[in-house]
mmCIF file of C-alpha atoms in Angstrom:
data_model
loop_
_atom_site.group_PDB
_atom_site.id
_atom_site.type_symbol
_atom_site.label_atom_id
_atom_site.label_comp_id
_atom_site.label_asym_id
_atom_site.label_seq_id
_atom_site.Cartn_x
_atom_site.Cartn_y
_atom_site.Cartn_z
ATOM 1 C CA GLN A 1 -16.657 10.253 1.579
ATOM 2 C CA VAL A 2 -14.352 7.709 1.533
ATOM 3 C CA VAL A 3 -12.968 5.644 3.414
ATOM 4 C CA LEU A 4 -10.134 3.261 4.023
ATOM 5 C CA VAL A 5 -8.256 1.004 6.460
ATOM 6 C CA GLU A 6 -5.838 -0.698 6.673
ATOM 7 C CA SER A 7 -5.088 -3.919 8.080
ATOM 8 C CA GLY A 8 -1.924 -6.578 8.895
ATOM 9 C CA GLY A 9 1.207 -4.730 9.751
ATOM 10 C CA GLY A 10 2.155 -5.547 12.739
ATOM 11 C CA LEU A 11 5.577 -6.676 14.199
ATOM 12 C CA VAL A 12 7.827 -9.488 11.573
ATOM 13 C CA GLN A 13 10.887 -10.720 11.807
ATOM 14 C CA ALA A 14 14.055 -10.462 9.084
ATOM 15 C CA GLY A 15 13.019 -12.210 5.975
ATOM 16 C CA GLY A 16 9.500 -12.967 7.284
ATOM 17 C CA SER A 17 6.327 -11.947 5.867
ATOM 18 C CA LEU A 18 2.900 -9.833 6.222
ATOM 19 C CA ARG A 19 -0.144 -8.927 4.057
ATOM 20 C CA LEU A 20 -1.635 -5.616 4.277
ATOM 21 C CA SER A 21 -5.425 -4.751 3.157
ATOM 22 C CA CYS A 22 -6.625 -1.392 2.467
ATOM 23 C CA ALA A 23 -10.828 -2.023 2.145
ATOM 24 C CA ALA A 24 -12.496 0.814 1.197
ATOM 25 C CA SER A 25 -16.115 2.591 1.670
ATOM 26 C CA GLY A 26 -18.023 1.485 -2.072
ATOM 27 C CA SER A 27 -16.721 0.322 -4.842
ATOM 28 C CA ILE A 28 -13.375 0.861 -5.673
ATOM 29 C CA SER A 29 -13.369 0.522 -9.645
ATOM 30 C CA ARG A 30 -14.324 4.424 -9.449
ATOM 31 C CA PHE A 31 -10.018 5.136 -8.828
ATOM 32 C CA ASN A 32 -8.347 5.386 -11.872
ATOM 33 C CA ALA A 33 -5.456 4.319 -9.711
ATOM 34 C CA MET A 34 -4.723 3.090 -5.683
ATOM 35 C CA GLY A 35 -1.602 2.314 -4.002
ATOM 36 C CA TRP A 36 0.861 2.345 -1.228
ATOM 37 C CA PHE A 37 2.600 5.025 0.108
ATOM 38 C CA ARG A 38 5.277 4.038 3.446
ATOM 39 C CA GLN A 39 7.201 7.022 5.567
ATOM 40 C CA ALA A 40 9.618 5.919 8.079
ATOM 41 C CA PRO A 41 10.936 7.982 10.751
ATOM 42 C CA GLY A 42 13.162 11.035 10.452
ATOM 43 C CA LYS A 43 12.152 10.223 5.518
ATOM 44 C CA GLN A 44 9.755 11.651 3.134
ATOM 45 C CA ARG A 45 6.780 9.193 2.806
ATOM 46 C CA GLU A 46 7.527 7.498 -0.760
ATOM 47 C CA LEU A 47 5.399 5.864 -2.920
ATOM 48 C CA VAL A 48 6.039 1.658 -2.717
ATOM 49 C CA ALA A 49 3.541 0.155 -5.120
ATOM 50 C CA ILE A 50 0.852 1.262 -7.599
ATOM 51 C CA ILE A 51 -1.680 -0.661 -9.162
ATOM 52 C CA THR A 52 -4.391 0.727 -11.344
ATOM 53 C CA SER A 53 -7.815 0.080 -13.089
ATOM 54 C CA SER A 54 -6.758 -1.655 -15.644
ATOM 55 C CA GLU A 55 -4.330 -3.438 -13.481
ATOM 56 C CA PHE A 56 -0.824 -2.396 -14.365
ATOM 57 C CA THR A 57 1.207 -2.128 -12.243
ATOM 58 C CA ASN A 58 4.911 -0.482 -10.307
ATOM 59 C CA TYR A 59 6.709 -0.486 -7.641
ATOM 60 C CA LYS A 60 9.778 1.233 -5.366
ATOM 61 C CA ASP A 61 12.907 0.185 -7.324
ATOM 62 C CA SER A 62 14.222 -1.809 -3.570
ATOM 63 C CA VAL A 63 10.615 -3.584 -3.362
ATOM 64 C CA LYS A 64 10.189 -4.859 -6.851
ATOM 65 C CA GLY A 65 10.493 -8.547 -6.454
ATOM 66 C CA ARG A 66 9.256 -9.147 -3.291
ATOM 67 C CA PHE A 67 6.306 -6.929 -2.973
ATOM 68 C CA THR A 68 3.342 -7.294 -4.871
ATOM 69 C CA ILE A 69 -0.064 -5.343 -5.354
ATOM 70 C CA SER A 70 -3.377 -7.149 -5.960
ATOM 71 C CA ARG A 71 -6.790 -5.582 -5.972
ATOM 72 C CA ASP A 72 -10.287 -7.754 -5.172
ATOM 73 C CA ASN A 73 -12.468 -5.844 -7.273
ATOM 74 C CA ALA A 74 -15.537 -7.506 -5.780
ATOM 75 C CA LYS A 75 -13.900 -7.150 -1.558
ATOM 76 C CA ASN A 76 -13.470 -3.504 -2.600
ATOM 77 C CA THR A 77 -9.792 -4.478 -0.874
ATOM 78 C CA VAL A 78 -6.023 -3.428 -2.290
ATOM 79 C CA TYR A 79 -3.894 -5.238 -0.955
ATOM 80 C CA LEU A 80 0.556 -4.670 -0.569
ATOM 81 C CA GLN A 81 1.772 -8.732 0.528
ATOM 82 C CA MET A 82 5.350 -8.516 1.669
ATOM 83 C CA ASN A 83 8.180 -11.369 2.043
ATOM 84 C CA SER A 84 11.533 -11.265 2.134
ATOM 85 C CA LEU A 85 11.568 -8.130 4.909
ATOM 86 C CA ILE A 86 14.419 -6.509 5.964
ATOM 87 C CA ALA A 87 14.767 -3.638 8.227
ATOM 88 C CA GLU A 88 14.894 -1.191 6.083
ATOM 89 C CA ASP A 89 10.993 -1.850 5.796
ATOM 90 C CA THR A 90 9.945 -0.337 8.482
ATOM 91 C CA ALA A 91 7.826 2.341 8.419
ATOM 92 C CA VAL A 92 4.086 3.563 8.399
ATOM 93 C CA TYR A 93 2.330 2.319 5.058
ATOM 94 C CA TYR A 94 -1.195 4.556 4.248
ATOM 95 C CA CYS A 95 -3.216 3.709 0.898
ATOM 96 C CA TYR A 96 -4.534 6.109 -1.306
ATOM 97 C CA ALA A 97 -6.501 5.832 -3.513
ATOM 98 C CA ASP A 98 -7.098 8.617 -6.249
ATOM 99 C CA THR A 99 -10.008 9.908 -8.421
ATOM 100 C CA LYS A 100 -9.593 12.898 -11.314
ATOM 101 C CA ASP A 101 -9.291 15.210 -8.850
ATOM 102 C CA VAL A 102 -9.077 13.736 -4.992
ATOM 103 C CA ARG A 103 -6.296 11.641 -3.434
ATOM 104 C CA TYR A 104 -8.090 9.933 -0.777
ATOM 105 C CA TRP A 105 -6.072 8.419 2.382
ATOM 106 C CA GLY A 106 -5.851 5.343 4.543
ATOM 107 C CA GLN A 107 -4.981 6.439 8.841
ATOM 108 C CA GLY A 108 -1.859 3.762 8.623
ATOM 109 C CA THR A 109 -0.256 0.992 9.236
ATOM 110 C CA GLN A 110 3.184 0.495 11.423
ATOM 111 C CA VAL A 111 5.071 -2.623 10.437
ATOM 112 C CA THR A 112 7.862 -3.073 11.581
ATOM 113 C CA VAL A 113 10.948 -5.746 10.442
ATOM 114 C CA SER A 114 13.176 -6.767 13.382
ATOM 115 C CA SER A 115 16.708 -8.084 12.520
#
């Protein structure tokens, strides 16, 4: 059983920063990829950032240059550093982890950016 626990969300003013953490139960080296989705009210869930086991990264266009995804294998944790936040970044952010056959999800953490 895989458990992903997100933390680091909160309320921040536009232009501010937050760092989200996703702590996994057990080694994250077993996952092909991990990353973050987000879902704003009334909108579909969208992929924000991904990091593979070989540390390839990719981002949603609107967050490129502002968000950085990273991983710490020793701590079994993936991070999402979010800078220059804007109101449109307001959403629930979900961590996920992929094996060959299964995608696991965290419970989500709320990020609210006030303009």
